Amino acid sequence: MTTVTISALTSTDASPKQQKKLRQLWADVEKKQQRNQRYQAKLDKFYQEFKQQIEPLEQEVCFATEAWIRHLIAFVPRKSIKGKQRESLYEWIEEELEIIESNPFNPVNTRDLRETFTALLVERSESEAQGVAFSQEDLNQVRDELSQILGEPVKISDEELGVLVTSPEKLQEFVFSFLDEKARESADDEAEDATFYFDDFFEQSQQAGEDDDHVSDDQPGGAAILFDDKRMAKLYRQLAKLLHPDRERDPAKQAEKQGLMQQLSQAKKDKDPLALLLLAQRFLPDHELALDNDMLRHLEVSLKAKVTQLSQEYEALQHGGKDMKSVIWHRFGGGNKASRQRVLDKYRYQLIDGADELRTQCEEITTVKELQNHLKVRVDQRIQLEQVFMDSGLFM
């Protein structure tokens, strides 16, 4: 039986080569953990700086955009806006809505905006439907308008569309149902993004364990086997007794131990023996764990898998992180502290100018004629863009 002192991972019975290898792996795990923690701390700190300096301005832009959208919506009932200009007005409103909805700091209730927009469309459809027989061209135009409002093509038959056009209540019900479904899909996409990396990492970690020289193809990974050993169960009980928050009366220490117990519980859930050993090294430095040769091999496999995991986590932090802190760091956090501040200052000025421009538009575009001048420019730009695509063969 080999005795492993957790604080040093030494053994009197293991070969010098095995001792050296275990010590190197353990040191590598600790080094990579500390590196990841430092990098995460850097992301956390910069994120707080960003929120403090930028979030209020982001929200100011959102509020200015909301005012601009309501300003545009006020022109929807005007009958003198027709054809492509009306289509362009709807597109413009949809673009501005999408800008707000894509902002992670958005404080605006965009559903309320969309419902206001839809209600005006319903009123307009009801007015046009009175005593009017709808042609195919009319239905196509309504379908296009609905698609622009909802932000994607509306796939319903002409018969169904005809019913919606002649029944404002059903049209409103259809739009709200569509928006609800879109919101559910968005929530599902966010959940999928949050779990993608971990699922992918788990698969790679399993492969790393399977490829290890000491584990045959028909053996389970070393981590699970090592965790299930009764000696690890005893270690878990010792840590749980030591770290239980109910044993503390000081609120600060109690909160700290609650976090540690969560780590311990997660280690049990994940069957992660190294998490137990790391906690033991911190809180039970004199604990000794007796392992036979098979368990030592499983420990070696687990350490190698942990090194792989930590490297992948670091890579994700540097390049592949999808969480808000990583996204903000990758966009604004390059260079030294002074250069990062310059980038933030430049972005602050852009946000201030953007909000001012939106407010100026609300003040200057007050008549249908003034809006039509802007809509004409947008229509012409769209026609020119479509022509470019056609000339290049990209527009089918």
Coordinates of N, CA and C in Angstrom, one line a residue, residues 38-222:
R38 N -6.3 34.0 -12.0 CA -5.8 35.3 -12.3 C -6.4 35.9 -13.5
Y39 N -6.6 35.1 -14.5 CA -7.2 35.6 -15.8 C -8.7 36.0 -15.6
Q40 N -9.4 35.1 -14.8 CA -10.8 35.3 -14.5 C -10.9 36.6 -13.7
A41 N -10.0 36.8 -12.7 CA -10.1 38.0 -11.9 C -9.9 39.2 -12.7
K42 N -9.0 39.1 -13.7 CA -8.8 40.3 -14.6 C -10.1 40.6 -15.4
L43 N -10.7 39.5 -15.9 CA -12.0 39.7 -16.6 C -13.0 40.3 -15.7
D44 N -13.1 39.8 -14.5 CA -14.1 40.3 -13.5 C -13.9 41.8 -13.2
K45 N -12.6 42.2 -13.0 CA -12.3 43.6 -12.7 C -12.6 44.5 -13.8
F46 N -12.3 44.1 -15.0 CA -12.5 45.0 -16.2 C -14.0 45.1 -16.4
Y47 N -14.7 44.0 -16.2 CA -16.2 44.0 -16.4 C -16.8 45.0 -15.4
Q48 N -16.4 45.1 -14.2 CA -16.9 46.0 -13.2 C -16.6 47.5 -13.7
E49 N -15.4 47.7 -14.2 CA -15.0 49.0 -14.7 C -15.9 49.4 -15.9
F50 N -16.1 48.4 -16.7 CA -16.9 48.7 -17.9 C -18.4 49.1 -17.5
K51 N -18.9 48.3 -16.6 CA -20.3 48.6 -16.1 C -20.4 49.9 -15.5
Q52 N -19.4 50.3 -14.7 CA -19.4 51.6 -14.0 C -19.3 52.7 -15.0
Q53 N -18.5 52.6 -16.0 CA -18.3 53.7 -16.9 C -19.3 53.7 -18.1
I54 N -19.6 52.5 -18.6 CA -20.3 52.4 -19.8 C -21.8 52.1 -19.7
E55 N -22.2 51.3 -18.7 CA -23.6 50.8 -18.7 C -24.6 52.0 -18.6
P56 N -24.4 53.0 -17.8 CA -25.3 54.1 -17.8 C -25.5 54.8 -19.2
L57 N -24.4 54.8 -20.0 CA -24.5 55.4 -21.3 C -25.2 54.5 -22.3
E58 N -24.9 53.2 -22.1 CA -25.6 52.2 -23.0 C -27.1 52.3 -22.7
Q59 N -27.5 52.5 -21.5 CA -29.0 52.6 -21.2 C -29.5 53.9 -21.7
E60 N -28.7 54.9 -21.7 CA -29.2 56.2 -22.2 C -29.4 56.1 -23.7
V61 N -28.6 55.4 -24.4 CA -28.8 55.2 -25.8 C -30.1 54.4 -26.1
C62 N -30.3 53.4 -25.2 CA -31.5 52.6 -25.4 C -32.8 53.5 -25.2
F63 N -32.7 54.3 -24.2 CA -33.9 55.2 -23.9 C -34.1 56.2 -25.1
A64 N -33.0 56.7 -25.6 CA -33.1 57.6 -26.8 C -33.6 56.8 -28.0
T65 N -33.2 55.6 -28.2 CA -33.7 54.8 -29.3 C -35.2 54.5 -29.1
E66 N -35.6 54.2 -27.8 CA -37.0 54.0 -27.6 C -37.8 55.2 -28.0
A67 N -37.3 56.4 -27.6 CA -38.0 57.7 -28.0 C -38.1 57.8 -29.5
W68 N -37.0 57.4 -30.2 CA -37.0 57.5 -31.7 C -37.9 56.5 -32.3
I69 N -38.0 55.3 -31.8 CA -38.9 54.3 -32.3 C -40.4 54.8 -32.1
R70 N -40.7 55.3 -31.0 CA -42.1 55.9 -30.8 C -42.3 57.0 -31.7
H71 N -41.3 57.8 -32.0 CA -41.5 58.9 -32.9 C -41.8 58.4 -34.3
L72 N -41.1 57.3 -34.7 CA -41.3 56.7 -36.1 C -42.7 56.0 -36.1
I73 N -43.1 55.4 -35.0 CA -44.4 54.7 -34.9 C -45.5 55.7 -35.1
A74 N -45.3 56.9 -34.6 CA -46.4 57.9 -34.7 C -46.7 58.2 -36.2
F75 N -45.8 57.9 -37.1 CA -46.1 58.2 -38.5 C -46.8 57.0 -39.2
V76 N -46.9 55.9 -38.6 CA -47.5 54.7 -39.2 C -48.9 55.0 -39.7
P77 N -49.8 55.7 -38.9 CA -51.2 55.9 -39.4 C -51.3 56.9 -40.6
R78 N -50.2 57.6 -40.9 CA -50.3 58.6 -42.0 C -50.5 57.9 -43.3
K79 N -51.6 58.2 -44.0 CA -51.9 57.5 -45.2 C -51.1 58.0 -46.4
S80 N -50.5 59.1 -46.3 CA -49.7 59.7 -47.4 C -48.3 58.9 -47.5
I81 N -48.0 58.1 -46.6 CA -46.8 57.3 -46.7 C -47.2 56.0 -47.3
K82 N -46.7 55.7 -48.5 CA -47.2 54.6 -49.3 C -46.1 53.7 -49.9
G83 N -46.5 52.6 -50.4 CA -45.6 51.7 -51.2 C -44.3 51.4 -50.5
K84 N -43.2 51.6 -51.3 CA -41.9 51.3 -50.8 C -41.5 52.1 -49.6
Q85 N -41.9 53.4 -49.6 CA -41.6 54.2 -48.4 C -42.2 53.6 -47.1
R86 N -43.5 53.1 -47.2 CA -44.1 52.5 -46.1 C -43.3 51.3 -45.6
E87 N -42.9 50.5 -46.6 CA -42.1 49.3 -46.3 C -40.8 49.7 -45.6
S88 N -40.2 50.8 -46.1 CA -39.0 51.2 -45.5 C -39.2 51.7 -44.1
L89 N -40.3 52.4 -43.9 CA -40.6 52.8 -42.5 C -40.7 51.6 -41.6
Y90 N -41.4 50.6 -42.0 CA -41.5 49.4 -41.1 C -40.1 48.8 -40.9
E91 N -39.3 48.7 -41.9 CA -38.0 48.1 -41.8 C -37.2 49.0 -40.8
W92 N -37.3 50.2 -40.9 CA -36.5 51.1 -40.0 C -36.9 50.9 -38.6
I93 N -38.2 50.8 -38.3 CA -38.7 50.5 -36.9 C -38.1 49.2 -36.5
E94 N -38.2 48.2 -37.3 CA -37.7 46.8 -36.9 C -36.2 46.9 -36.7
E95 N -35.5 47.6 -37.5 CA -34.0 47.7 -37.2 C -33.7 48.3 -35.9
E96 N -34.4 49.4 -35.6 CA -34.2 50.0 -34.3 C -34.6 49.1 -33.1
L97 N -35.6 48.4 -33.3 CA -36.1 47.4 -32.2 C -35.0 46.4 -32.0
E98 N -34.5 45.8 -33.1 CA -33.4 44.8 -33.0 C -32.2 45.3 -32.3
I99 N -31.9 46.6 -32.6 CA -30.7 47.2 -31.9 C -30.9 47.3 -30.4
I100 N -32.0 47.7 -30.0 CA -32.3 47.7 -28.5 C -32.3 46.3 -27.9
E101 N -32.9 45.4 -28.6 CA -33.1 44.0 -28.1 C -31.7 43.3 -28.0
S102 N -30.8 43.7 -28.8 CA -29.5 43.0 -28.8 C -28.5 43.6 -27.8
N103 N -28.9 44.7 -27.2 CA -28.1 45.4 -26.2 C -28.2 44.6 -24.8
P104 N -27.1 44.1 -24.3 CA -27.2 43.3 -23.0 C -27.6 44.2 -21.8
F105 N -27.5 45.5 -22.0 CA -27.8 46.4 -20.8 C -29.1 47.1 -21.1
N106 N -29.9 46.6 -22.0 CA -31.2 47.2 -22.3 C -32.2 47.3 -21.2
P107 N -32.7 48.5 -20.8 CA -33.7 48.6 -19.7 C -35.1 48.8 -20.3
V108 N -35.2 48.8 -21.6 CA -36.5 49.2 -22.3 C -37.4 48.0 -22.5
N109 N -38.7 48.2 -22.3 CA -39.6 47.1 -22.5 C -40.0 47.1 -24.0
T110 N -39.3 46.3 -24.8 CA -39.5 46.3 -26.2 C -40.8 45.6 -26.6
R111 N -41.2 44.7 -25.7 CA -42.5 44.1 -26.0 C -43.6 45.1 -26.1
D112 N -43.6 46.1 -25.2 CA -44.6 47.2 -25.2 C -44.5 48.0 -26.5
L113 N -43.3 48.2 -27.0 CA -43.1 48.9 -28.3 C -43.7 48.1 -29.4
R114 N -43.4 46.8 -29.4 CA -43.9 46.0 -30.5 C -45.5 45.9 -30.4
E115 N -46.0 45.8 -29.3 CA -47.5 45.8 -29.1 C -48.1 47.1 -29.6
T116 N -47.5 48.2 -29.3 CA -48.0 49.5 -29.9 C -47.9 49.5 -31.4
F117 N -46.8 49.0 -31.9 CA -46.6 49.0 -33.4 C -47.7 48.1 -34.0
T118 N -47.9 46.9 -33.4 CA -48.9 46.0 -33.9 C -50.3 46.5 -33.8
A119 N -50.6 47.2 -32.7 CA -52.0 47.8 -32.6 C -52.3 48.8 -33.7
L120 N -51.3 49.6 -34.1 CA -51.4 50.5 -35.2 C -51.6 49.8 -36.5
L121 N -50.9 48.7 -36.7 CA -51.0 47.9 -37.9 C -52.4 47.3 -38.0
V122 N -52.9 46.8 -36.8 CA -54.3 46.3 -36.8 C -55.3 47.3 -37.2
E123 N -55.2 48.5 -36.6 CA -56.1 49.6 -36.9 C -56.1 49.9 -38.4
R124 N -54.9 49.9 -39.0 CA -54.7 50.3 -40.4 C -55.3 49.2 -41.3
S125 N -55.1 47.9 -40.9 CA -55.7 46.8 -41.6 C -57.2 46.8 -41.6
E126 N -57.7 47.1 -40.4 CA -59.2 47.1 -40.2 C -59.8 48.2 -41.1
S127 N -59.1 49.4 -41.1 CA -59.6 50.5 -42.0 C -59.6 50.1 -43.4
E128 N -58.5 49.5 -43.9 CA -58.4 49.1 -45.3 C -59.3 48.0 -45.7
A129 N -59.7 47.1 -44.7 CA -60.5 46.0 -45.0 C -62.0 46.2 -45.2
Q130 N -62.4 47.4 -44.7 CA -63.8 47.7 -44.8 C -64.3 47.9 -46.2
G131 N -65.1 46.9 -46.7 CA -65.7 47.0 -48.0 C -64.7 46.8 -49.1
V132 N -63.5 46.2 -48.8 CA -62.5 46.1 -49.9 C -62.2 44.6 -50.1
A133 N -62.2 44.3 -51.4 CA -61.8 42.9 -51.8 C -60.3 42.9 -52.0
F134 N -59.6 42.0 -51.3 CA -58.2 41.9 -51.3 C -57.7 41.2 -52.5
S135 N -56.8 41.8 -53.3 CA -56.1 41.1 -54.4 C -54.9 40.4 -54.0
Q136 N -54.3 39.6 -54.9 CA -53.1 38.9 -54.5 C -52.0 39.9 -54.1
E137 N -51.9 41.0 -54.9 CA -50.9 42.0 -54.6 C -51.1 42.6 -53.2
D138 N -52.4 42.8 -52.8 CA -52.7 43.4 -51.5 C -52.2 42.4 -50.4
L139 N -52.5 41.1 -50.6 CA -52.1 40.1 -49.6 C -50.6 40.0 -49.5
N140 N -49.9 40.1 -50.6 CA -48.5 40.0 -50.6 C -47.9 41.2 -49.9
Q141 N -48.5 42.4 -50.1 CA -48.0 43.6 -49.4 C -48.3 43.4 -47.9
V142 N -49.4 42.9 -47.5 CA -49.7 42.7 -46.0 C -48.7 41.7 -45.4
R143 N -48.4 40.7 -46.2 CA -47.5 39.6 -45.7 C -46.1 40.3 -45.6
D144 N -45.7 41.1 -46.5 CA -44.4 41.8 -46.4 C -44.3 42.7 -45.2
E145 N -45.4 43.4 -45.0 CA -45.5 44.3 -43.8 C -45.4 43.5 -42.5
L146 N -46.1 42.4 -42.4 CA -46.1 41.6 -41.2 C -44.7 41.1 -41.0
S147 N -44.0 40.6 -42.1 CA -42.7 40.1 -42.0 C -41.7 41.1 -41.5
Q148 N -41.9 42.4 -41.9 CA -41.0 43.4 -41.5 C -41.2 43.7 -40.0
I149 N -42.5 43.7 -39.6 CA -42.8 44.0 -38.2 C -42.2 42.9 -37.3
L150 N -42.4 41.6 -37.7 CA -42.0 40.5 -36.8 C -40.5 40.1 -37.0
G151 N -39.8 40.7 -38.0 CA -38.4 40.5 -38.1 C -38.0 39.2 -38.9
E152 N -39.0 38.5 -39.4 CA -38.7 37.3 -40.2 C -39.9 36.9 -41.1
P153 N -39.7 36.1 -42.1 CA -40.8 35.8 -43.0 C -42.0 35.2 -42.3
V154 N -43.2 35.6 -42.7 CA -44.5 35.1 -42.2 C -44.9 34.0 -43.1
K155 N -45.0 32.7 -42.6 CA -45.3 31.6 -43.5 C -46.7 31.1 -43.2
I156 N -47.7 31.8 -43.8 CA -49.1 31.4 -43.7 C -49.7 31.5 -45.1
S157 N -50.8 30.8 -45.3 CA -51.4 30.8 -46.6 C -52.2 32.1 -46.9
D158 N -52.5 32.3 -48.2 CA -53.3 33.5 -48.5 C -54.7 33.5 -47.8
E159 N -55.3 32.3 -47.6 CA -56.6 32.1 -47.0 C -56.4 32.6 -45.5
E160 N -55.4 32.0 -44.8 CA -55.2 32.4 -43.4 C -54.9 33.9 -43.3
L161 N -54.1 34.4 -44.2 CA -53.8 35.8 -44.1 C -55.0 36.7 -44.4
G162 N -55.9 36.2 -45.3 CA -57.1 37.0 -45.5 C -58.0 37.0 -44.3
V163 N -58.1 36.0 -43.5 CA -58.8 35.9 -42.3 C -58.3 36.9 -41.3
L164 N -56.9 37.0 -41.2 CA -56.3 37.9 -40.2 C -56.5 39.3 -40.6
V165 N -56.5 39.6 -41.9 CA -56.6 41.0 -42.4 C -58.0 41.5 -42.1
T166 N -59.0 40.6 -42.2 CA -60.4 41.1 -42.0 C -60.8 40.9 -40.5
S167 N -59.9 40.4 -39.7 CA -60.3 40.3 -38.2 C -59.1 40.8 -37.4
P168 N -59.2 42.1 -37.0 CA -58.1 42.7 -36.2 C -57.8 41.9 -35.0
E169 N -58.8 41.3 -34.3 CA -58.6 40.6 -33.1 C -57.7 39.4 -33.3
K170 N -58.0 38.7 -34.4 CA -57.2 37.5 -34.8 C -55.8 37.9 -35.2
L171 N -55.7 39.0 -35.9 CA -54.4 39.5 -36.3 C -53.5 39.8 -35.1
Q172 N -54.1 40.5 -34.1 CA -53.3 40.8 -32.9 C -53.0 39.6 -32.2
E173 N -53.9 38.6 -32.1 CA -53.6 37.3 -31.4 C -52.5 36.6 -32.1
F174 N -52.5 36.6 -33.4 CA -51.4 36.0 -34.2 C -50.1 36.6 -33.9
V175 N -50.0 37.9 -33.9 CA -48.7 38.6 -33.7 C -48.2 38.4 -32.3
F176 N -49.1 38.4 -31.3 CA -48.6 38.2 -29.9 C -48.1 36.8 -29.7
S177 N -48.9 35.9 -30.3 CA -48.4 34.5 -30.2 C -47.1 34.2 -30.8
F178 N -46.9 34.9 -32.0 CA -45.6 34.8 -32.7 C -44.5 35.4 -31.8
L179 N -44.7 36.5 -31.2 CA -43.7 37.1 -30.3 C -43.4 36.3 -29.1
D180 N -44.4 35.6 -28.5 CA -44.2 34.8 -27.4 C -43.3 33.6 -27.7
E181 N -43.6 33.0 -28.9 CA -42.8 31.9 -29.4 C -41.3 32.3 -29.6
K182 N -41.2 33.5 -30.2 CA -39.8 34.0 -30.5 C -39.0 34.2 -29.2
A183 N -39.7 34.7 -28.1 CA -39.1 34.9 -26.8 C -38.6 33.5 -26.2
R184 N -39.5 32.5 -26.4 CA -39.1 31.2 -25.8 C -37.9 30.6 -26.6
E185 N -37.9 30.8 -27.9 CA -36.8 30.3 -28.7 C -35.5 31.0 -28.3
S186 N -35.6 32.3 -28.0 CA -34.4 33.1 -27.6 C -33.9 32.6 -26.3
A187 N -34.8 32.2 -25.3 CA -34.3 31.7 -24.0 C -33.6 30.4 -24.2
D188 N -34.2 29.5 -25.1 CA -33.6 28.2 -25.4 C -32.2 28.4 -26.0
D189 N -32.0 29.3 -26.9 CA -30.7 29.6 -27.5 C -29.7 30.0 -26.5
E190 N -30.1 30.9 -25.5 CA -29.2 31.3 -24.5 C -28.7 30.1 -23.6
A191 N -29.7 29.3 -23.3 CA -29.3 28.1 -22.5 C -28.4 27.2 -23.2
E192 N -28.6 27.0 -24.5 CA -27.7 26.2 -25.3 C -26.3 26.7 -25.4
D193 N -26.2 28.1 -25.5 CA -24.9 28.7 -25.6 C -24.2 28.5 -24.3
A194 N -24.9 28.6 -23.1 CA -24.3 28.4 -21.8 C -23.7 27.0 -21.6
T195 N -24.3 26.0 -22.2 CA -23.9 24.6 -21.9 C -23.0 24.1 -23.0
F196 N -22.9 24.8 -24.1 CA -22.1 24.2 -25.2 C -20.7 23.9 -24.8
Y197 N -20.0 24.8 -24.2 CA -18.6 24.6 -23.9 C -18.4 23.4 -22.9
F198 N -19.3 23.4 -21.9 CA -19.1 22.4 -20.9 C -19.4 21.0 -21.5
D199 N -20.4 20.9 -22.3 CA -20.7 19.6 -23.0 C -19.5 19.2 -23.8
D200 N -19.0 20.2 -24.6 CA -17.9 19.9 -25.5 C -16.6 19.5 -24.7
F201 N -16.4 20.2 -23.6 CA -15.2 19.8 -22.7 C -15.4 18.5 -22.1
F202 N -16.6 18.1 -21.6 CA -16.8 16.8 -21.0 C -16.4 15.7 -22.0
E203 N -16.8 15.9 -23.2 CA -16.6 14.9 -24.3 C -15.1 14.7 -24.5
Q204 N -14.4 15.9 -24.5 CA -12.9 15.8 -24.8 C -12.2 15.3 -23.6
S205 N -12.7 15.6 -22.4 CA -12.0 15.1 -21.2 C -12.2 13.6 -21.1
Q206 N -13.3 13.1 -21.5 CA -13.5 11.6 -21.5 C -12.6 11.0 -22.4
Q207 N -12.4 11.6 -23.6 CA -11.5 11.1 -24.6 C -10.0 11.1 -24.0
A208 N -9.7 12.1 -23.3 CA -8.3 12.2 -22.8 C -8.1 11.1 -21.8
G209 N -9.1 10.8 -21.0 CA -9.0 9.7 -20.0 C -8.9 8.3 -20.7
E210 N -9.6 8.1 -21.8 CA -9.6 6.9 -22.5 C -8.3 6.6 -23.3
D211 N -7.6 7.7 -23.7 CA -6.4 7.6 -24.4 C -5.2 7.4 -23.6
D212 N -5.3 7.5 -22.2 CA -4.2 7.4 -21.4 C -3.6 6.0 -21.4
D213 N -2.2 6.0 -21.3 CA -1.5 4.7 -21.5 C -1.9 3.7 -20.4
H214 N -2.3 4.2 -19.2 CA -2.6 3.3 -18.1 C -4.0 2.8 -18.0
V215 N -4.9 3.2 -18.9 CA -6.3 2.8 -18.9 C -6.6 2.2 -20.2
S216 N -7.1 0.9 -20.1 CA -7.5 0.2 -21.3 C -8.8 0.7 -21.8
D217 N -9.2 0.4 -23.1 CA -10.4 0.9 -23.7 C -11.7 0.5 -23.0
D218 N -11.7 -0.6 -22.3 CA -12.9 -1.1 -21.7 C -13.0 -0.6 -20.2
Q219 N -12.0 0.2 -19.8 CA -12.1 0.7 -18.4 C -12.7 2.1 -18.3
P220 N -13.4 2.4 -17.3 CA -14.0 3.7 -17.1 C -12.8 4.7 -16.7
G221 N -13.1 5.9 -16.8 CA -12.1 6.9 -16.5 C -11.6 6.8 -15.0
G222 N -10.3 7.3 -14.8 CA -9.7 7.2 -13.5 C -10.4 8.0 -12.5

